[in-house]
Amino acid sequence: MGLRWRVDEALASLALVLMALIPLVEILARPMLGKGVENAPILVQHLGLWMAMCGALAAERHGHLSSLGALVPGRQGLAHASAGVICGVLAWSCWQLVLSERDAGQQLAYAVPVWWVQAIMPLGFALLGAKLAMRGVAQPTLRWLSGALWPLLGFLVGRAFDGQSLALWPIGLGLLFVLLCGAPIFAVLGGLALALFWQDGLPLASVALSHYQITVNPSLPALPLFTLAGLVFARTGAAQRLGAVFLALFGGGVMGSVVAAAVLCSCFTAFTGGSGVTILALGGLLLPLLRNAGYPESKGISLVTSASALGVLLAPSVPLIMYAIIARVPINTMFLAGLVPAVVMVGCLLVFGGYLRSSPLRASSPAAAPAMLTPLGVACWAAKWEILAPVVAIGSLASGMATPTESAALTALYAVATQALAHRELGWRLLGHCLSECAQIIGGVMLILGMALGLTNYFVDAGIPDLAVDWVQSVTQNKWVFLVALNVFLLFAGALMEIYAAIVVLVPLLLPLAQSYGIDPVHFGIIFLANMEMGFLCPPAGMNIYFASAVFQQPLRRVALSVLPALGAIFVGTLLISWLPLLALGLPGLVSDWLH
């Protein structure tokens, strides 16, 4: 990419920088001046809207929009054209929302009308549809024609049929087919949401409103800011320094290296926000380390791939925050609730996954293992800034000094400052790359979340959760049978759905069902996220096996087979967490009692 940024990446990166700086100004200005930036929280939320839409455009150009892949070969052109049409309908939907907001005349801050900021939505979907429709068309004239024709067709279809009743099943079958042909997941979810509202003759602006609501959620700016902090640590030498600390802490040799690798991968995923990023950042470091310690290469690949999925339960994990937002439970409580279960999951992986068994291991070289070790004090001093990062992230939030967004902004700026000034490993070029990558990741995720929320809102309005409660309770009244069935269902859901879409779609449907069996929302959240960790390892949506195949240059089938023991071990861990609520609720209860 170099320094020659595209407009979408530049705008997304600028919005992300402002999202980090404005909360910091608020933290400093409140005690000093008594006031800060005008309407700062709302301003940051709407900057998140611009960052997400521009980041999604950049993600499309770099091929980072999630899909199931071309399971039906030779039909990618149809998938891209269909996505272009859906984006055109979404552009119409968003334009109707903008027009209604313009008539309302509300202002954001500093006399800026809200609809000016919202205008990025129809424009962004129109451009996204054009870019998707142009994919795979080689001839320049046809390429531009395709880019203009399919989104325009979608826009006109939305205009012509908005508010009218259309049959659901033909659209549903078509969406399923284009999904198998390789259409982006957000387009299929958005198309299904539009079809459901169409079926009942409801206004299509409801889908745009859902996308807008999730994007400007008060807690959502924490997601890109924590992700930025994780990416800065992942792209500098922080991984190596933390690796040295964990190796020194758990000792050398085979067992120490295995435990250190598992714990390091889990902790790193909590910060990076994506287990795939952990594999990219740590795979090249940990696999040679395990191999030099005498650990079989196939098991080393399996360990790194599976352990990288286990940071979801550790603060400040992005899915953990996302669940707290959707389920409307305190983020602090979810942070505390995930700590003990995360340790349980790592322990189950190592024990039941067979990674600690000595029989398959070769004798390690006496000279190799000690050469990798650094004294604990020296390693901790070298990694002192990275070790303090969780203290900054969680301490600022738990102390009440900062809101979730301000805590995330503080953590992001801390990561940038320490890696740029203390270690001098983060230059302008690398910082720009981290900003762009963060915007692309969050932009792609927000598209999925917005469309998924449209589906969820329809299901809730249609009373689907109540129907589900009645049906399941008619099948069984036994709480423990329900928990087993829930875990099996979530295992398959995690394999078929991207984790953020699963949170937005399934949590509002399943949480009332779980509560009808007396399951606490916090406990349910930990069960849900623990199951989603297994989804990282299951095709077709399990991205860890795809990342590991690319990073370790191994066939996909070999990587998928290598993690099967880990899947069984993690499933055992989810059952333990399900059947022993104290694991999730004990620590939050102790802290609550201590504070009161």
Coordinates of C-alpha atoms in Angstrom, one line a residue:
M1 CA 0.0 0.0 0.0
G2 CA 2.9 2.4 0.8
L3 CA 2.0 6.0 1.6
R4 CA -0.4 6.3 -1.4
W5 CA -3.6 5.7 0.4
R6 CA -6.9 5.5 -1.2
V7 CA -9.6 7.9 -0.2
D8 CA -11.7 5.4 1.7
E9 CA -8.7 4.2 3.8
A10 CA -7.6 7.7 4.5
L11 CA -11.1 8.7 5.7
A12 CA -11.6 5.6 7.7
S13 CA -8.2 6.1 9.4
L14 CA -8.8 9.7 10.1
A15 CA -12.2 8.8 11.7
L16 CA -10.4 6.2 13.8
V17 CA -7.8 8.7 15.0
L18 CA -10.5 11.1 16.0
M19 CA -12.4 8.4 17.8
A20 CA -9.3 7.8 19.9
L21 CA -8.4 11.5 20.5
I22 CA -11.8 12.9 21.4
P23 CA -12.4 10.6 24.4
L24 CA -8.8 11.4 25.6
V25 CA -9.6 15.2 25.4
E26 CA -12.8 14.4 27.4
I27 CA -10.9 12.7 30.1
L28 CA -8.5 15.6 30.5
A29 CA -11.0 18.4 30.0
R30 CA -13.6 17.3 32.5
P31 CA -11.6 17.9 35.6
M32 CA -9.6 20.9 34.2
L33 CA -12.3 22.9 32.4
G34 CA -15.5 21.4 33.7
K35 CA -16.6 20.5 30.1
G36 CA -15.2 18.9 27.1
V37 CA -16.0 18.4 23.4
E38 CA -19.6 19.3 22.6
N39 CA -21.8 16.2 22.5
A40 CA -18.6 14.1 22.4
P41 CA -20.1 10.6 22.9
I42 CA -22.6 11.1 20.0
L43 CA -19.8 12.6 17.9
V44 CA -17.5 9.6 18.4
Q45 CA -20.4 7.2 17.6
H46 CA -21.1 8.9 14.3
L47 CA -17.4 8.9 13.5
G48 CA -17.7 5.2 14.0
L49 CA -20.3 5.2 11.3
W50 CA -18.0 6.9 8.8
M51 CA -15.1 4.6 9.8
A52 CA -17.2 1.5 9.3
M53 CA -18.6 2.4 5.9
C54 CA -15.2 3.6 4.5
G55 CA -13.5 0.7 6.1
A56 CA -16.0 -1.7 4.4
L57 CA -15.1 -0.2 1.0
A58 CA -11.4 -0.7 1.7
A59 CA -12.1 -4.3 2.9
E60 CA -13.9 -5.0 -0.3
R61 CA -10.9 -3.8 -2.4
H62 CA -8.5 -6.0 -0.4
G63 CA -10.8 -9.0 -0.5
H64 CA -11.5 -9.0 3.2
L65 CA -15.3 -9.2 3.2
S66 CA -16.3 -12.5 4.8
S67 CA -17.9 -15.2 2.6
L68 CA -18.2 -19.0 2.7
G69 CA -16.2 -19.2 -0.5
A70 CA -17.2 -20.5 -3.9
L71 CA -18.8 -23.8 -2.9
V72 CA -20.6 -23.8 -6.3
P73 CA -17.7 -23.2 -8.7
G74 CA -18.0 -21.1 -11.8
R75 CA -20.7 -18.8 -10.5
Q76 CA -18.7 -16.1 -8.8
G77 CA -19.9 -13.5 -11.4
L78 CA -23.5 -14.3 -10.4
A79 CA -22.7 -13.9 -6.7
H80 CA -21.0 -10.5 -7.2
A81 CA -23.8 -9.2 -9.5
S82 CA -26.4 -10.3 -6.9
A83 CA -24.5 -8.6 -4.1
G84 CA -24.4 -5.5 -6.3
V85 CA -28.2 -5.6 -6.6
I86 CA -28.7 -6.1 -2.9
C87 CA -26.4 -3.2 -2.1
G88 CA -28.5 -1.1 -4.5
V89 CA -31.6 -1.9 -2.5
L90 CA -29.8 -1.2 0.7
A91 CA -28.7 2.2 -0.7
W92 CA -32.4 3.0 -1.4
S93 CA -33.3 1.8 2.2
C94 CA -30.6 4.1 3.6
W95 CA -31.6 7.0 1.5
Q96 CA -35.1 6.8 2.9
L97 CA -33.7 7.0 6.4
V98 CA -31.6 10.0 5.5
L99 CA -34.6 11.8 4.0
S100 CA -36.6 11.2 7.2
E101 CA -33.7 12.5 9.3
R102 CA -33.4 15.6 7.1
D103 CA -37.0 16.4 7.7
A104 CA -36.5 16.0 11.5
G105 CA -33.7 18.6 11.4
Q106 CA -31.7 17.2 14.3
Q107 CA -28.1 18.4 14.9
L108 CA -25.1 16.3 15.8
A109 CA -22.6 18.9 17.3
Y110 CA -21.3 22.3 16.3
A111 CA -24.5 22.9 14.1
V112 CA -23.7 19.9 11.9
P113 CA -27.0 18.2 10.9
V114 CA -27.2 14.5 11.6
W115 CA -28.3 13.7 8.1
W116 CA -25.1 15.0 6.7
V117 CA -23.2 12.3 8.6
Q118 CA -25.9 9.6 7.8
A119 CA -25.5 10.4 4.1
I120 CA -22.4 8.1 4.1
M121 CA -24.7 5.1 4.3
P122 CA -26.5 5.3 1.0
L123 CA -23.3 6.5 -0.7
G124 CA -21.3 3.8 0.9
F125 CA -23.7 1.0 -0.1
A126 CA -24.0 2.4 -3.7
L127 CA -20.2 2.4 -4.0
L128 CA -19.9 -1.0 -2.4
G129 CA -22.4 -2.4 -4.8
A130 CA -20.6 -1.0 -7.8
K131 CA -17.3 -2.4 -6.6
L132 CA -18.7 -5.9 -6.0
A133 CA -20.5 -5.9 -9.3
M134 CA -17.3 -5.0 -11.1
R135 CA -15.4 -8.0 -9.6
G136 CA -14.4 -10.7 -12.0
V137 CA -15.4 -8.6 -15.1
A138 CA -12.2 -8.4 -17.2
Q139 CA -13.2 -6.2 -20.1
P140 CA -13.0 -2.5 -18.9
T141 CA -16.2 -1.3 -20.7
L142 CA -18.3 -4.2 -19.4
R143 CA -16.7 -3.8 -16.0
W144 CA -17.9 -0.2 -15.6
L145 CA -21.2 -1.1 -17.1
S146 CA -21.7 -3.9 -14.6
G147 CA -20.6 -1.6 -11.8
A148 CA -23.3 0.9 -12.7
L149 CA -26.1 -1.4 -13.9
W150 CA -26.6 -3.9 -11.0
P151 CA -26.6 -1.4 -8.1
L152 CA -28.9 0.9 -10.1
L153 CA -31.2 -2.0 -10.7
G154 CA -31.3 -2.7 -7.0
F155 CA -32.0 0.9 -6.2
L156 CA -34.9 1.0 -8.7
V157 CA -36.3 -2.3 -7.4
G158 CA -36.3 -0.9 -3.9
R159 CA -38.0 2.2 -5.0
A160 CA -40.7 0.4 -7.0
F161 CA -41.6 -2.3 -4.5
D162 CA -40.9 -0.5 -1.1
G163 CA -43.9 -1.1 1.1
Q164 CA -45.4 -3.9 -1.1
S165 CA -45.8 -7.6 -0.2
L166 CA -43.5 -10.0 -2.0
A167 CA -43.2 -13.8 -1.6
L168 CA -40.3 -14.8 0.6
W169 CA -39.5 -18.3 -0.6
P170 CA -38.1 -17.4 -4.2
I171 CA -35.9 -14.7 -2.7
G172 CA -34.8 -17.0 0.1
L173 CA -33.8 -19.8 -2.3
G174 CA -32.0 -17.3 -4.5
L175 CA -30.0 -16.0 -1.5
L176 CA -29.0 -19.5 -0.5
F177 CA -27.7 -20.2 -4.0
V178 CA -25.7 -17.0 -4.3
L179 CA -24.3 -17.6 -0.8
L180 CA -23.0 -21.0 -2.0
C181 CA -21.6 -19.2 -5.1
G182 CA -19.5 -17.0 -2.9
A183 CA -21.6 -13.9 -2.2
P184 CA -20.4 -11.9 0.9
I185 CA -22.2 -12.9 4.1
F186 CA -23.4 -9.4 4.8
A187 CA -25.2 -9.2 1.4
V188 CA -27.0 -12.5 2.0
L189 CA -28.0 -11.4 5.6
G190 CA -29.1 -8.0 4.3
G191 CA -31.0 -9.6 1.4
L192 CA -32.8 -11.9 3.8
A193 CA -33.7 -9.0 6.2
L194 CA -35.1 -7.1 3.2
A195 CA -37.1 -10.1 2.0
L196 CA -38.6 -10.6 5.4
F197 CA -39.7 -6.9 5.7
W198 CA -40.9 -7.1 2.1
Q199 CA -43.0 -10.2 2.9
D200 CA -45.0 -8.2 5.4
G201 CA -45.1 -5.1 3.3
L202 CA -43.1 -3.1 5.8
P203 CA -40.9 -0.1 4.9
L204 CA -37.3 -1.1 3.8
A205 CA -35.9 1.8 5.8
S206 CA -36.3 -0.5 8.8
V207 CA -33.2 -2.4 7.7
A208 CA -31.2 0.8 7.3
L209 CA -32.3 1.9 10.7
S210 CA -31.0 -1.4 12.2
H211 CA -27.6 -0.8 10.6
Y212 CA -27.5 2.7 11.8
Q213 CA -28.6 1.8 15.4
I214 CA -25.8 -0.9 15.8
T215 CA -23.1 1.3 14.2
V216 CA -23.8 4.2 16.5
N217 CA -24.4 2.1 19.7
P218 CA -22.8 4.0 22.6
S219 CA -20.5 1.1 23.5
L220 CA -19.5 0.1 20.0
P221 CA -16.6 2.6 19.5
A222 CA -14.7 0.4 22.0
L223 CA -14.5 -2.4 19.4
P224 CA -12.3 -0.7 16.8
L225 CA -10.2 1.0 19.5
F226 CA -9.3 -2.2 21.3
T227 CA -8.7 -3.9 17.9
L228 CA -6.3 -1.1 17.0
A229 CA -4.4 -1.6 20.2
G230 CA -4.1 -5.3 19.5
L231 CA -3.0 -4.8 15.9
V232 CA -0.3 -2.4 17.1
F233 CA 1.0 -5.0 19.5
A234 CA 0.7 -7.7 16.8
R235 CA 2.6 -5.8 14.2
T236 CA 5.5 -4.7 16.4
G237 CA 7.9 -6.8 18.6
A238 CA 5.4 -7.1 21.4
A239 CA 4.7 -10.7 20.6
Q240 CA 8.3 -11.7 20.9
R241 CA 8.7 -9.9 24.2
L242 CA 5.6 -11.4 25.7
G243 CA 6.6 -14.8 24.4
A244 CA 9.9 -14.5 26.3
V245 CA 8.0 -13.7 29.5
F246 CA 5.7 -16.7 29.2
L247 CA 8.5 -19.0 28.4
A248 CA 10.5 -17.8 31.4
L249 CA 7.4 -18.1 33.5
F250 CA 6.5 -21.7 32.6
G251 CA 10.0 -22.9 32.1
G252 CA 11.8 -24.4 29.1
G253 CA 11.6 -27.8 27.6
V254 CA 8.6 -29.4 26.0
M255 CA 5.9 -28.9 28.7
G256 CA 6.9 -25.4 29.5
S257 CA 6.9 -24.4 25.8
V258 CA 3.5 -26.0 25.3
V259 CA 1.8 -24.3 28.3
A260 CA 3.5 -21.0 27.4
A261 CA 2.3 -21.2 23.8
A262 CA -1.3 -22.0 24.8
V263 CA -1.5 -19.2 27.4
L264 CA 0.2 -16.6 25.1
C265 CA -2.1 -17.3 22.2
S266 CA -5.2 -17.0 24.4
C267 CA -4.1 -13.7 26.0
F268 CA -3.0 -12.3 22.6
T269 CA -6.4 -13.1 21.0
A270 CA -8.1 -11.2 23.8
F271 CA -6.4 -8.1 22.7
T272 CA -6.2 -8.5 18.9
G273 CA -9.9 -9.1 18.7
G274 CA -9.4 -11.9 16.2
S275 CA -7.8 -15.3 16.6
G276 CA -6.7 -15.2 12.9
V277 CA -4.6 -12.1 13.8
T278 CA -3.0 -14.1 16.6
I279 CA -2.0 -16.9 14.2
L280 CA -0.5 -14.4 11.8
A281 CA 1.4 -12.6 14.6
L282 CA 2.5 -15.6 16.7
G283 CA 2.5 -18.6 14.3
G284 CA 5.9 -17.9 12.9
L285 CA 7.3 -17.4 16.4
L286 CA 5.8 -20.3 18.3
L287 CA 6.0 -23.1 15.8
P288 CA 9.8 -23.0 15.5
L289 CA 10.0 -22.6 19.3
L290 CA 7.9 -25.8 19.8
R291 CA 9.8 -27.7 17.2
N292 CA 13.1 -26.8 18.7
A293 CA 11.9 -28.0 22.1
G294 CA 11.2 -31.4 20.5
Y295 CA 7.5 -31.1 19.9
P296 CA 6.0 -32.7 16.8
E297 CA 5.3 -30.2 14.1
S298 CA 1.7 -31.4 13.4
K299 CA 0.8 -31.1 17.1
G300 CA 2.5 -27.7 17.3
I301 CA 0.3 -26.4 14.4
S302 CA -2.8 -27.9 16.1
L303 CA -1.9 -26.3 19.4
V304 CA -1.3 -22.8 18.0
T305 CA -4.4 -23.0 15.8
S306 CA -6.7 -24.1 18.6
A307 CA -5.3 -22.1 21.5
S308 CA -5.7 -18.9 19.4
A309 CA -9.4 -19.4 19.6
L310 CA -9.5 -19.3 23.4
G311 CA -9.0 -15.6 24.1
V312 CA -12.7 -14.8 23.4
L313 CA -13.5 -15.1 27.1
L314 CA -10.7 -12.8 28.3
A315 CA -11.0 -9.0 28.6
P316 CA -10.9 -6.9 26.6
S317 CA -12.1 -9.3 24.0
V318 CA -14.3 -7.7 21.3
P319 CA -16.9 -10.5 21.2
L320 CA -17.2 -10.3 25.0
I321 CA -18.0 -6.6 24.7
M322 CA -20.3 -7.3 21.8
Y323 CA -22.3 -9.8 23.9
A324 CA -22.5 -7.3 26.8
I325 CA -24.0 -4.7 24.4
I326 CA -26.5 -7.0 22.8
A327 CA -27.6 -8.7 26.1
R328 CA -27.5 -5.4 28.0
V329 CA -25.4 -6.6 30.8
P330 CA -22.5 -4.6 32.4
I331 CA -19.3 -4.9 30.5
N332 CA -17.3 -5.0 33.8
T333 CA -19.3 -8.0 34.9
M334 CA -18.7 -9.9 31.7
F335 CA -14.9 -9.1 32.0
L336 CA -14.9 -10.7 35.4
A337 CA -17.2 -13.6 34.5
G338 CA -14.9 -14.7 31.6
L339 CA -11.7 -14.9 33.6
V340 CA -12.1 -18.3 35.4
P341 CA -13.8 -20.0 32.5
A342 CA -11.0 -18.9 30.2
V343 CA -8.5 -20.6 32.5
V344 CA -10.8 -23.7 32.5
M345 CA -10.9 -23.8 28.7
V346 CA -7.1 -23.6 28.4
G347 CA -6.7 -26.3 31.0
C348 CA -9.2 -28.6 29.2
L349 CA -7.4 -27.9 25.9
L350 CA -4.0 -28.9 27.2
V351 CA -5.3 -31.9 29.3
F352 CA -8.1 -33.4 27.2
G353 CA -6.6 -32.4 23.9
G354 CA -3.6 -34.5 24.6
Y355 CA -1.0 -31.7 24.2
L356 CA 0.6 -32.5 27.6
R357 CA 1.1 -36.2 26.9
S358 CA 4.7 -37.2 26.8
S359 CA 4.4 -40.3 24.6
P360 CA 4.2 -38.6 21.2
L361 CA 7.1 -36.2 22.0
R362 CA 10.6 -36.6 20.9
A363 CA 13.4 -36.0 23.4
S364 CA 14.3 -32.3 23.2
S365 CA 17.8 -31.2 22.4
P366 CA 19.7 -30.3 25.6
A367 CA 21.3 -27.4 23.8
A368 CA 18.2 -26.1 22.0
A369 CA 15.7 -25.6 24.9
P370 CA 17.9 -23.6 27.3
A371 CA 19.1 -21.3 24.5
M372 CA 15.5 -20.0 24.0
L373 CA 15.1 -19.0 27.7
T374 CA 15.6 -15.5 29.2
P375 CA 15.6 -14.9 33.0
L376 CA 12.1 -14.0 34.2
G377 CA 13.2 -10.6 35.6
V378 CA 14.9 -9.6 32.4
A379 CA 12.0 -10.8 30.2
C380 CA 9.5 -8.9 32.3
W381 CA 11.5 -5.7 32.3
A382 CA 11.8 -5.9 28.5
A383 CA 8.1 -6.4 28.2
K384 CA 7.0 -4.0 31.0
W385 CA 4.9 -1.8 28.7
E386 CA 3.1 -4.7 27.2
I387 CA 2.4 -6.3 30.6
L388 CA 0.9 -3.0 31.8
A389 CA -1.5 -2.8 28.8
P390 CA -4.3 -5.0 30.5
V391 CA -3.9 -2.8 33.6
V392 CA -4.6 0.3 31.5
A393 CA -7.5 -1.3 29.7
I394 CA -9.3 -3.0 32.6
G395 CA -8.1 -0.8 35.4
S396 CA -9.4 2.5 33.8
L397 CA -12.7 0.8 33.2
A398 CA -13.1 -1.0 36.6
S399 CA -12.0 2.1 38.6
G400 CA -14.8 4.2 37.1
M401 CA -12.2 6.7 35.7
A402 CA -13.3 6.0 32.1
T403 CA -16.3 4.8 30.2
P404 CA -15.8 1.7 27.9
T405 CA -15.1 4.0 24.9
E406 CA -12.7 6.1 26.9
S407 CA -10.9 3.0 28.3
A408 CA -10.6 1.7 24.7
A409 CA -9.2 5.0 23.5
L410 CA -6.8 5.2 26.3
T411 CA -5.6 1.6 25.6
A412 CA -5.2 2.4 21.8
L413 CA -3.2 5.5 22.5
Y414 CA -1.1 3.7 25.1
A415 CA -0.2 1.0 22.6
V416 CA 0.7 3.5 20.0
A417 CA 2.8 5.6 22.4
T418 CA 4.7 2.7 24.0
Q419 CA 5.5 1.0 20.7
A420 CA 6.4 4.3 18.9
L421 CA 8.3 6.1 21.8
A422 CA 9.5 3.4 24.2
H423 CA 10.4 0.7 21.7
R424 CA 10.7 2.9 18.6
E425 CA 9.2 0.1 16.5
L426 CA 6.1 1.9 15.2
G427 CA 6.7 4.4 12.5
W428 CA 4.2 6.5 10.5
R429 CA 4.1 3.9 7.7
L430 CA 3.4 1.0 10.1
L431 CA 0.9 3.0 12.1
G432 CA -1.0 3.9 8.8
H433 CA -1.0 0.2 8.0
C434 CA -2.5 -0.7 11.4
L435 CA -5.2 2.0 11.1
S436 CA -6.2 0.8 7.7
E437 CA -6.2 -2.9 8.7
C438 CA -8.3 -2.1 11.8
A439 CA -10.8 -0.1 9.7
Q440 CA -11.1 -2.9 7.2
I441 CA -11.7 -5.5 10.0
I442 CA -14.3 -3.4 11.8
G443 CA -15.9 -2.2 8.5
G444 CA -16.5 -5.8 7.4
V445 CA -17.7 -6.8 10.8
M446 CA -20.1 -3.8 11.1
L447 CA -21.7 -4.7 7.7
I448 CA -22.5 -8.2 9.1
L449 CA -23.7 -6.8 12.4
G450 CA -26.0 -4.2 10.8
M451 CA -27.7 -6.7 8.5
A452 CA -27.9 -9.3 11.3
L453 CA -29.6 -6.8 13.6
G454 CA -32.2 -6.1 10.9
L455 CA -33.0 -9.9 11.0
T456 CA -33.0 -9.9 14.7
N457 CA -35.4 -6.9 15.0
Y458 CA -37.8 -8.7 12.6
F459 CA -37.7 -11.9 14.6
V460 CA -38.3 -10.1 17.9
D461 CA -41.2 -8.1 16.4
A462 CA -42.6 -11.3 15.0
G463 CA -42.5 -12.9 18.5
I464 CA -40.1 -15.7 17.5
P465 CA -38.3 -15.8 20.9
D466 CA -41.6 -16.4 22.7
L467 CA -42.6 -19.2 20.2
A468 CA -39.1 -20.8 20.7
V469 CA -39.5 -20.7 24.5
D470 CA -42.9 -22.4 24.3
W471 CA -41.8 -25.0 21.9
V472 CA -38.5 -26.0 23.7
Q473 CA -40.3 -26.1 27.1
S474 CA -42.9 -28.4 25.6
V475 CA -40.1 -30.8 24.6
T476 CA -38.2 -30.8 27.9
Q477 CA -38.5 -29.2 31.3
N478 CA -35.1 -30.5 32.4
K479 CA -32.5 -27.7 32.6
W480 CA -29.5 -30.1 32.2
V481 CA -30.9 -31.7 29.0
F482 CA -31.5 -28.2 27.7
L483 CA -27.9 -27.2 28.4
V484 CA -26.6 -30.2 26.5
A485 CA -28.9 -29.4 23.6
L486 CA -27.9 -25.8 23.7
N487 CA -24.2 -26.6 23.5
V488 CA -24.7 -28.9 20.5
F489 CA -26.8 -26.4 18.7
L490 CA -24.3 -23.6 19.3
L491 CA -21.4 -25.8 18.1
F492 CA -23.1 -26.2 14.7
A493 CA -24.1 -22.5 14.7
G494 CA -20.5 -21.5 15.3
A495 CA -19.4 -23.6 12.4
L496 CA -22.0 -22.0 10.1
M497 CA -22.1 -18.4 11.2
E498 CA -19.5 -15.7 11.7
I499 CA -19.1 -15.0 15.4
Y500 CA -20.4 -11.4 15.4
A501 CA -23.4 -12.3 13.3
A502 CA -24.1 -15.2 15.6
I503 CA -24.1 -12.9 18.6
V504 CA -26.5 -10.3 17.0
V505 CA -28.9 -12.9 15.6
L506 CA -28.9 -15.7 18.1
V507 CA -28.5 -14.0 21.5
P508 CA -31.8 -12.1 21.4
L509 CA -33.5 -15.4 20.4
L510 CA -31.8 -17.7 22.8
L511 CA -31.3 -15.5 25.9
P512 CA -35.1 -15.5 26.8
L513 CA -35.1 -19.2 26.3
A514 CA -32.2 -19.7 28.6
Q515 CA -33.7 -17.4 31.2
S516 CA -36.9 -19.5 31.2
Y517 CA -34.7 -22.3 32.5
G518 CA -33.3 -20.1 35.3
I519 CA -29.9 -19.5 33.5
D520 CA -28.4 -16.1 34.4
P521 CA -27.7 -13.8 31.4
V522 CA -24.0 -13.5 32.3
H523 CA -23.7 -17.3 32.7
F524 CA -25.4 -17.8 29.3
G525 CA -23.1 -15.3 27.7
I526 CA -20.0 -17.3 28.8
I527 CA -21.6 -20.5 27.6
F528 CA -22.4 -18.9 24.3
L529 CA -19.0 -17.4 23.7
A530 CA -17.2 -20.6 24.8
N531 CA -19.2 -22.5 22.1
M532 CA -18.3 -19.8 19.5
E533 CA -14.6 -20.6 20.3
M534 CA -15.2 -24.0 18.8
G535 CA -16.7 -22.4 15.7
F536 CA -13.3 -20.9 14.9
L537 CA -12.1 -24.4 14.3
C538 CA -15.0 -25.8 12.3
P539 CA -15.5 -25.3 8.5
P540 CA -17.0 -23.6 6.7
A541 CA -17.0 -20.5 8.9
G542 CA -14.0 -21.5 11.1
M543 CA -11.5 -19.0 10.0
N544 CA -8.6 -20.3 12.2
I545 CA -8.0 -23.4 10.0
Y546 CA -7.8 -21.1 6.9
F547 CA -5.4 -18.8 8.5
A548 CA -3.3 -21.7 9.8
S549 CA -3.2 -23.4 6.4
A550 CA -1.9 -20.2 4.9
V551 CA 0.6 -19.3 7.6
F552 CA 2.0 -22.8 8.1
Q553 CA 1.8 -23.7 4.4
Q554 CA -0.1 -26.9 5.2
P555 CA -3.1 -28.4 3.3
L556 CA -6.4 -27.3 4.7
R557 CA -7.5 -30.9 5.3
R558 CA -4.4 -31.6 7.4
V559 CA -5.0 -28.6 9.6
A560 CA -8.7 -29.4 10.0
L561 CA -7.9 -33.0 11.1
S562 CA -5.2 -31.8 13.5
V563 CA -7.6 -29.7 15.6
L564 CA -10.2 -32.5 16.1
P565 CA -8.8 -33.5 19.5
A566 CA -8.9 -29.8 20.4
L567 CA -12.5 -29.6 19.4
G568 CA -13.4 -32.5 21.8
A569 CA -11.4 -30.9 24.6
I570 CA -13.0 -27.5 24.2
F571 CA -16.5 -29.1 24.1
V572 CA -15.7 -30.8 27.5
G573 CA -14.8 -27.3 28.8
T574 CA -18.1 -25.8 27.6
L575 CA -20.0 -28.6 29.3
L576 CA -18.1 -27.9 32.6
I577 CA -18.9 -24.2 32.3
S578 CA -22.5 -24.9 31.5
W579 CA -23.0 -27.3 34.4
L580 CA -21.0 -25.3 37.0
P581 CA -22.4 -21.8 37.0
L582 CA -20.1 -20.9 39.8
L583 CA -17.2 -20.8 37.3
A584 CA -18.7 -17.9 35.6
L585 CA -20.7 -16.2 38.4
G586 CA -18.4 -16.7 41.4
L587 CA -15.8 -14.0 40.7
P588 CA -18.4 -11.3 39.8
G589 CA -20.3 -12.2 42.9
L590 CA -17.2 -11.9 45.1
V591 CA -16.2 -8.6 43.7
S592 CA -19.8 -7.3 44.0
D593 CA -19.9 -8.4 47.7
W594 CA -16.5 -6.8 48.4
L595 CA -17.5 -3.5 46.8
H596 CA -20.8 -3.3 48.8

